[in-house]
GROMACS .gro file of C-alpha atoms in nm:
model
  322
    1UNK     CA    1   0.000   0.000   0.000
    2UNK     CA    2   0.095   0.333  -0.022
    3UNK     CA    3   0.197   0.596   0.222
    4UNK     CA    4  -0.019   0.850   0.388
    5UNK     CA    5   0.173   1.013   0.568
    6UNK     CA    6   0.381   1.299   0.345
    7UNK     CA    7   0.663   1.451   0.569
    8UNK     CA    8   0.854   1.746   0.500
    9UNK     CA    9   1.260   1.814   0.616
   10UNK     CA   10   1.290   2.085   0.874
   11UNK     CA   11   1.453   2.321   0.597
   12UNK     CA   12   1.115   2.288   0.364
   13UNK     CA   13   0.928   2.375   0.691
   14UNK     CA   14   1.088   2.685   0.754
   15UNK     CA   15   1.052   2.748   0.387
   16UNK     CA   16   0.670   2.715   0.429
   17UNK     CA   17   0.569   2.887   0.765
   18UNK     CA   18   0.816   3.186   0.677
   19UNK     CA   19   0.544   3.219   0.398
   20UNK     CA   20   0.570   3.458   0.113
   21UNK     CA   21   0.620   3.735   0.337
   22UNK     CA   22   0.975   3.756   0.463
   23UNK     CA   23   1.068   3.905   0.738
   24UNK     CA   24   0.703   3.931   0.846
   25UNK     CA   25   0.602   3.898   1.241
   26UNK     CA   26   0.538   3.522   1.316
   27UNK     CA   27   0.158   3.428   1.494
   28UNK     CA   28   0.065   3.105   1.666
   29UNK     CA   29  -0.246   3.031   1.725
   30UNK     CA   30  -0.380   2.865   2.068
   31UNK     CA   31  -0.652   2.653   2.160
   32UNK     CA   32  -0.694   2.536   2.490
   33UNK     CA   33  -0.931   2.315   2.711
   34UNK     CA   34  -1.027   2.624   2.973
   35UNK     CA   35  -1.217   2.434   3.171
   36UNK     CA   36  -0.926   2.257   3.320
   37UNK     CA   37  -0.729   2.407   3.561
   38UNK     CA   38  -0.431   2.252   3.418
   39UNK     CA   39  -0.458   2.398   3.040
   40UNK     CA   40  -0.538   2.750   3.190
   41UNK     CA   41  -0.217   2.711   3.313
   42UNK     CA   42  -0.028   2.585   3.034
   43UNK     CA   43  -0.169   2.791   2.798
   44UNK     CA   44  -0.039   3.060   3.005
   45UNK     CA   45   0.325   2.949   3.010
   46UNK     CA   46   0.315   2.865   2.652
   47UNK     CA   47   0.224   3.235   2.533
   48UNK     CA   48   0.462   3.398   2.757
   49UNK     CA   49   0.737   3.145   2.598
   50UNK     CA   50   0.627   3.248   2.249
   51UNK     CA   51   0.617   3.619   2.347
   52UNK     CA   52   0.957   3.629   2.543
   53UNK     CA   53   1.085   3.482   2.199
   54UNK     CA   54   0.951   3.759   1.955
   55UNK     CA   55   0.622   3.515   1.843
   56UNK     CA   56   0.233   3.665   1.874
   57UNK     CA   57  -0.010   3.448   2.038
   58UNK     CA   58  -0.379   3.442   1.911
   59UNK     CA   59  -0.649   3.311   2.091
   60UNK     CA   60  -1.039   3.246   2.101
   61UNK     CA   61  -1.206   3.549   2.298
   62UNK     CA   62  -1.445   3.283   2.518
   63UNK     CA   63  -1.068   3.136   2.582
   64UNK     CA   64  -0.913   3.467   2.673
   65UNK     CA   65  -1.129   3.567   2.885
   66UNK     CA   66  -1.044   3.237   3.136
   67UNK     CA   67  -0.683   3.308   3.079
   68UNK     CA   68  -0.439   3.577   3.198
   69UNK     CA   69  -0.279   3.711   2.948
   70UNK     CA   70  -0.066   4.019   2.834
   71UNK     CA   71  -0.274   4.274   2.626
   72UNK     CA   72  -0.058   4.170   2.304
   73UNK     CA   73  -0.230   3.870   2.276
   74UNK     CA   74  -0.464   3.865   1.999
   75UNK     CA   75  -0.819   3.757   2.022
   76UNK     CA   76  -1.131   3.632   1.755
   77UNK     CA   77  -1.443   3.611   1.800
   78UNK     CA   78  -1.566   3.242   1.857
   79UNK     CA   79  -1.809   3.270   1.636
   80UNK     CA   80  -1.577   3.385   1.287
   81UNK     CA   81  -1.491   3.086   1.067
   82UNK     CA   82  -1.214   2.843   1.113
   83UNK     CA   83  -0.987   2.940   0.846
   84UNK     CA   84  -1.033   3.346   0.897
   85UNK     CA   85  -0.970   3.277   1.278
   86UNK     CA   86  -0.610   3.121   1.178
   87UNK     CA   87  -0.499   3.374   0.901
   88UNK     CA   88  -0.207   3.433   0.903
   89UNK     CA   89  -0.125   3.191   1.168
   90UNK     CA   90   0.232   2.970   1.101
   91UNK     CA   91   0.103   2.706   1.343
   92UNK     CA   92  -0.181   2.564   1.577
   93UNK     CA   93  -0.124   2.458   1.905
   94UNK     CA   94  -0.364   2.274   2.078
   95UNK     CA   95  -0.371   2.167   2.465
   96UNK     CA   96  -0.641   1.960   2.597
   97UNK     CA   97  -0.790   1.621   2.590
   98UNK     CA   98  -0.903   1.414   2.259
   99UNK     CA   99  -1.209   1.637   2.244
  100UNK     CA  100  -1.016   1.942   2.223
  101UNK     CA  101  -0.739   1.793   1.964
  102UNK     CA  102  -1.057   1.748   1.787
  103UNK     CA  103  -1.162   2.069   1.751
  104UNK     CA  104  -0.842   2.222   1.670
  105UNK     CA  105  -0.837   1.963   1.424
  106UNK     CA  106  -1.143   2.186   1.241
  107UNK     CA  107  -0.912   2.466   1.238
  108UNK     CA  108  -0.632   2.268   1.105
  109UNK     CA  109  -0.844   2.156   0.854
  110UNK     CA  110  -1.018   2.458   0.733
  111UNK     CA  111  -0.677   2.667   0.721
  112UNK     CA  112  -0.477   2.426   0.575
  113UNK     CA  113  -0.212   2.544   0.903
  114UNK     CA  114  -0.021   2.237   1.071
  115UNK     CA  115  -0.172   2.131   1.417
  116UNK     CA  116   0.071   2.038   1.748
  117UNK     CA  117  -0.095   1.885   2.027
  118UNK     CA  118  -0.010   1.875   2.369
  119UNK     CA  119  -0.196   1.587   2.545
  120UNK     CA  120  -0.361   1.670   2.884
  121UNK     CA  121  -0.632   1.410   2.890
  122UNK     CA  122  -0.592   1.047   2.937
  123UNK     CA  123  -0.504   0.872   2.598
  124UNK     CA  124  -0.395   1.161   2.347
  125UNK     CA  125  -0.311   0.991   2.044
  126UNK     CA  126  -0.344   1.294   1.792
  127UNK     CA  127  -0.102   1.456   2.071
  128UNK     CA  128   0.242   1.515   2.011
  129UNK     CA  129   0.402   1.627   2.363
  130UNK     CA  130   0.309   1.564   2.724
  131UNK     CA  131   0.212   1.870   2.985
  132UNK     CA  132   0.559   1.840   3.087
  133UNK     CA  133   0.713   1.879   2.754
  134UNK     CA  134   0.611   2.256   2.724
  135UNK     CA  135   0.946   2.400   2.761
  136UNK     CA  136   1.001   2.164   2.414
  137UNK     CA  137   0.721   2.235   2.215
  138UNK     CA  138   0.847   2.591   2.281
  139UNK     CA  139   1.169   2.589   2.183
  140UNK     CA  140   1.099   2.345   1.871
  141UNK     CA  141   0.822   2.587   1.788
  142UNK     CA  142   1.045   2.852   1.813
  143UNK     CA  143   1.337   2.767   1.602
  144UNK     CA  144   1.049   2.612   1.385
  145UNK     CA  145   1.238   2.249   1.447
  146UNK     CA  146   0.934   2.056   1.325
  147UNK     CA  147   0.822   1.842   1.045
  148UNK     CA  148   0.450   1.799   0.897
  149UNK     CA  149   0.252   1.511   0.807
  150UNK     CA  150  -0.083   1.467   0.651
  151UNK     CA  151  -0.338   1.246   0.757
  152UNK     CA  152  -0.610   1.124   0.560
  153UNK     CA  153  -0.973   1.233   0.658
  154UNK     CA  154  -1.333   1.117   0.572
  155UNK     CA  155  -1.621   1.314   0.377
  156UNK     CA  156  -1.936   1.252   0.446
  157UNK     CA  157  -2.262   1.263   0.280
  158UNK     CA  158  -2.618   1.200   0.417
  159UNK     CA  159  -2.867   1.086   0.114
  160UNK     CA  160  -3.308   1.129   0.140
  161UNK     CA  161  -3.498   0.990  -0.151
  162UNK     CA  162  -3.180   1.020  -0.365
  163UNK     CA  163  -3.097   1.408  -0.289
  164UNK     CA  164  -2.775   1.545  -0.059
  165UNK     CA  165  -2.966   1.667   0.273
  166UNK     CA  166  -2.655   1.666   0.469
  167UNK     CA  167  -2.231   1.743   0.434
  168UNK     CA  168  -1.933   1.675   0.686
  169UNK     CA  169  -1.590   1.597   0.725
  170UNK     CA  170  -1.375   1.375   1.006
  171UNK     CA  171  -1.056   1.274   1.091
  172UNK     CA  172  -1.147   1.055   1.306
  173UNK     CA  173  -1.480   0.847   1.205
  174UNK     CA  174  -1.822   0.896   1.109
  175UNK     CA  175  -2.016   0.653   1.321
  176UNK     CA  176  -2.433   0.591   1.254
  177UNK     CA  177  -2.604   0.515   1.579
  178UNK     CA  178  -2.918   0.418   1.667
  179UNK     CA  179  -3.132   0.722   1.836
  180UNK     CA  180  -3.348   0.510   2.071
  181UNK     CA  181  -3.181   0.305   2.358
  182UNK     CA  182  -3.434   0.024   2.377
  183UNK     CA  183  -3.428   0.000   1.997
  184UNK     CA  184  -3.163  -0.141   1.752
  185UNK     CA  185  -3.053  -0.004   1.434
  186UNK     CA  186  -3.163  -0.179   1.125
  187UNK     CA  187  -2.914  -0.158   0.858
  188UNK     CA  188  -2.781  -0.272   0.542
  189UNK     CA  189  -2.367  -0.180   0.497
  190UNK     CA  190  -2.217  -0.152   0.139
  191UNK     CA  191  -1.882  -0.120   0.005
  192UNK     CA  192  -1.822   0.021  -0.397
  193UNK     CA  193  -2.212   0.031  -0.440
  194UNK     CA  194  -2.281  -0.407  -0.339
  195UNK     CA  195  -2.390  -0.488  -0.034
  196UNK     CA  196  -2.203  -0.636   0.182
  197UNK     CA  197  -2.438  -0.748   0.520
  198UNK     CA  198  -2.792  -0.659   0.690
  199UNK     CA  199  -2.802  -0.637   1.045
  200UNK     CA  200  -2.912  -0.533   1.364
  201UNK     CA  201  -2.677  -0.304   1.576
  202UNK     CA  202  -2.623  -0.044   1.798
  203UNK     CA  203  -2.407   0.131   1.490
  204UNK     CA  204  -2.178   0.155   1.226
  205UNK     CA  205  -1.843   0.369   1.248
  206UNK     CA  206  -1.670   0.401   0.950
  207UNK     CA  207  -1.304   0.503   1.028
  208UNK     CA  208  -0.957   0.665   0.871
  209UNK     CA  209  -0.649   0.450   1.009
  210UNK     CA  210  -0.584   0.774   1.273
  211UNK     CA  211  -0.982   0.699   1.438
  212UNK     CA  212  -0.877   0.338   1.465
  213UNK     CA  213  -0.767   0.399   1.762
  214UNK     CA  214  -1.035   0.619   1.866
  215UNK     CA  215  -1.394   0.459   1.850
  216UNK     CA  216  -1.316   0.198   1.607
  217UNK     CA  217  -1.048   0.034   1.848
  218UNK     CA  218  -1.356   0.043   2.090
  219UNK     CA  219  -1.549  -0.109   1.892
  220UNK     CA  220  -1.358  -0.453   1.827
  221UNK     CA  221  -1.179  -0.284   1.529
  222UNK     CA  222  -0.800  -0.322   1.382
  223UNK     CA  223  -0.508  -0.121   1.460
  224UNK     CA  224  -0.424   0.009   1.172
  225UNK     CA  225  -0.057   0.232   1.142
  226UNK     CA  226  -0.117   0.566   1.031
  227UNK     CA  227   0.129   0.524   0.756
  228UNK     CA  228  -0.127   0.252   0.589
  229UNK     CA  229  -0.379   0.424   0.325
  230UNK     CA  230  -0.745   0.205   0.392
  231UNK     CA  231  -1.100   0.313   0.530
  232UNK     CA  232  -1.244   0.106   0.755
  233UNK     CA  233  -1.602  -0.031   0.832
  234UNK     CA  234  -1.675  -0.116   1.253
  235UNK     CA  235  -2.001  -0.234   1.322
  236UNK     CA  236  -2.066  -0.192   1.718
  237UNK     CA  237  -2.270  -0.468   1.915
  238UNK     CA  238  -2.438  -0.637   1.577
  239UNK     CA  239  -2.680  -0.927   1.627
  240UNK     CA  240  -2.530  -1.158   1.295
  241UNK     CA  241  -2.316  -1.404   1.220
  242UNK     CA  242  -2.111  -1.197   1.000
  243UNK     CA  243  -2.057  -0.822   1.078
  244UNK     CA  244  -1.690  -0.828   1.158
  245UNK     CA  245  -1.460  -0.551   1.085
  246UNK     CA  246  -1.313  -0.469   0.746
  247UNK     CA  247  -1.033  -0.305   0.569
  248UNK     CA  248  -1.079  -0.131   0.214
  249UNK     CA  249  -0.909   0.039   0.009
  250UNK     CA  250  -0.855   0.417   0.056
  251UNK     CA  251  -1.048   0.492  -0.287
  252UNK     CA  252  -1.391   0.300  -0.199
  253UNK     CA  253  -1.704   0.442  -0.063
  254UNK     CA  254  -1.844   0.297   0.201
  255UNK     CA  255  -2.228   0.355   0.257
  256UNK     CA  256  -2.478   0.255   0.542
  257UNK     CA  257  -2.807   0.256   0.442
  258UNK     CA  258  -3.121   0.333   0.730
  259UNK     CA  259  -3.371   0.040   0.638
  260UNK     CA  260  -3.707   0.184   0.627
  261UNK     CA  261  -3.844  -0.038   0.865
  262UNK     CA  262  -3.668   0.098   1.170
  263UNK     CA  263  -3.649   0.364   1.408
  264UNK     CA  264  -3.373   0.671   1.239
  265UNK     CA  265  -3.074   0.694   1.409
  266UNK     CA  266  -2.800   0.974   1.468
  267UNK     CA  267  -2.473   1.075   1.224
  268UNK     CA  268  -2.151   1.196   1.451
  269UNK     CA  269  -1.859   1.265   1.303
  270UNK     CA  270  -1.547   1.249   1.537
  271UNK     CA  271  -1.792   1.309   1.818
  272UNK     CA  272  -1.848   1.639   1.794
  273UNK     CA  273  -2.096   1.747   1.485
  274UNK     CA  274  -2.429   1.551   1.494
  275UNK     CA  275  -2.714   1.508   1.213
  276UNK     CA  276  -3.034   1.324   1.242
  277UNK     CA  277  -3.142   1.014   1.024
  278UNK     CA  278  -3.471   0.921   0.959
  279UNK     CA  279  -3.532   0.616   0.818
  280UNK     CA  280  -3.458   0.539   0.449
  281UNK     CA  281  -3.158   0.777   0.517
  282UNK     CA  282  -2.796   0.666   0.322
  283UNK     CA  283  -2.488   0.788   0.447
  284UNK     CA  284  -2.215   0.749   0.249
  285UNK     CA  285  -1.851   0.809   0.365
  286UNK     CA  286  -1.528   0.819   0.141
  287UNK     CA  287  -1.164   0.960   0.147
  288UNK     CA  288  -1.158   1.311   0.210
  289UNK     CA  289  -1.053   1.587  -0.063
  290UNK     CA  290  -0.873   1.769   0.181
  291UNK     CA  291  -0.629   1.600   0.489
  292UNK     CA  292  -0.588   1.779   0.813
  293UNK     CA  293  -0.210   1.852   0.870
  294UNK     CA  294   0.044   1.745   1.209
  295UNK     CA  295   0.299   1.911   1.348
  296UNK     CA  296   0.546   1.679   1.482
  297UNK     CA  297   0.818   1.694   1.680
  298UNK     CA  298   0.916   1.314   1.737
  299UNK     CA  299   1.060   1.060   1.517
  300UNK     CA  300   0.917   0.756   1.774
  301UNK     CA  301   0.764   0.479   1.524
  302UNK     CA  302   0.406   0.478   1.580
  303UNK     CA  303   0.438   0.085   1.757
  304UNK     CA  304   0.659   0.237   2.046
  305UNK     CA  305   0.333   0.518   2.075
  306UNK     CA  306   0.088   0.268   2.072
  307UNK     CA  307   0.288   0.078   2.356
  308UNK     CA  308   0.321   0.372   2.553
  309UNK     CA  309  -0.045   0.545   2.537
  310UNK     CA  310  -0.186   0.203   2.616
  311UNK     CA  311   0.091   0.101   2.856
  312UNK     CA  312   0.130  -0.247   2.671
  313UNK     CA  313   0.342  -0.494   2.824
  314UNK     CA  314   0.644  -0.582   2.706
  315UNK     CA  315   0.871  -0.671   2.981
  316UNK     CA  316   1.083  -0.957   2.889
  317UNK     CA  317   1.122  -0.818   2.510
  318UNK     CA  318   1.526  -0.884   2.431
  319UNK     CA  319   1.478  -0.760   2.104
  320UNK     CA  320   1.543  -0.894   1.722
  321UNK     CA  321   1.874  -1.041   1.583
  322UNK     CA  322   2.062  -0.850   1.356
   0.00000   0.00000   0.00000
């Protein structure tokens, strides 16, 4: 398979977050989990780093108004749109939980600007540096020591009677759940327009290999290395013989279909941005047009950072012969 992640030298970094402008004042942009004591506080050490070193901080105005901060900080209003809030911006950094590396990933996305995480929550695998790695992610930030890498995302399309009646986007998955508790989800799933399986469930998440370790992993679904190019199809709790998990290719188009019979059921995508299906509904979900770009500071493989966010054991490992 081919590779999916596309990552850039340090010197073609520079290159691109100088931008076209030389010589013109560098801007980070911050987004921060404010209702934890802990980001308050490390969003404040990270903009007085980037301001003792000559770089402008921008922030959210519901953020800044939780934070202490010097009156050079910059401020948007929360409610102007993701790529307008990050104009101009040579970098996002995020600090928060899953949930907030999520949103900045709609930033990210919109603006086409790299995103660096710094994990605060429990798991953090779209994170790049721990809470006590700020002094780092300053310093690399600073002398822009960095390289990017794209990761693939989903776009997704809700279908009534034929016609579009809903758009959206994930990194992480689009999963179709059932709306009622006491009721499952009738369904019929489909890869490349055949059909592959009709069941009951409690959903369907369809995944990019960086949400398989999100709800997919949850959900009985593969590891899959970020590196790998595939979509993948996670049905949760299904009452049928066959409704394992499977592994496409990153150019098919997977659908779930609403059978008319049943109760609708709900669209999320990445867990954040919700749409209502009534029965009949489609949703189909293929590789997304545009990828949401990383910031990364580490050259770890991704199987020593799936052995460390999940604390695997492997005491007793004496490595390969050369």
């Amino acid at each position: 398979m081919t590779t999916q992640s596309t990552k850039q030298s340090t010197t073609a970094q520079t290159a691109e977050a100088a931008g076209s402008a030389e010589g013109a004042a560098r801007t980070v942009f911050l987004i921060a989990h404010t209702g934890r004591p802990a980001a308050v506080r490390s969003a404040e050490l990270v903009v007085q780093g980037l301001l003792r070193n000559g770089i402008g901080a921008r922030v959210l105005a519901q953020e800044a108004a939780d934070l202490t901060l010097p009156p050079s900080v910059q401020t948007v209003a929360d409610g102007e749109i993701c790529e307008k809030a990050v104009e101009g911006c040579e970098l996002i950094v995020v600090l928060g939980g899953d949930g907030t590396l999520l949103r900045g990933a709609e930033f990210a996305r919109a603006s086409g600007v790299p995103m660096l995480g710094v994990n605060l929550g429990r798991v953090g695998f779209l994170a790049e540096a721990e809470r006590d790695d700020l002094d780092k992610v300053v310093r690399r930030v600073v002398a822009r020591s960095y390289e990017v890498e794209e990761r693939m995302t989903l776009d997704v399309l809700v279908l009534g009677d034929g016609d579009v009646v809903h758009r959206d986007w994930a990194l992480n998955e689009a999963s179709v759940e059932k709306a009622a508790r006491e009721r499952m989800l009738e369904v019929v799933a489909e890869v490349d327009g055949r059909p592959v399986s009709r069941f009951g469930c409690d959903g369907v998440v369809c995944a990019t290999p960086t949400g398989s370790t999100a709800y997919a992993f949850s959900a009985g679904g593969p590891v899959v290395w970020p590196e790998v190019e595939a979509l993948l199809l996670v049905p949760i709790s299904a009452h049928a013989l066959f409704a394992k998990p499977l592994v496409t290719t990153p150019d098919s188009v997977l659908a779930v279909e609403v059978q008319p019979q049943t109760q609708g059921g709900v669209l999320w995508c990445d867990g954040r941005r919700t749409a209502e299906l009534p029965a009949g509904a489609r949703v189909e979900v293929r590789r997304g047009a545009v990828p949401v770009r990383l910031a990364r500071l580490h050259h770890a493989s991704f199987t020593d950072r799936l052995v460390a966010k999940f604390a695997l054991p492997v005491a007793g490992w004496r490595g390969a012969p050369h």
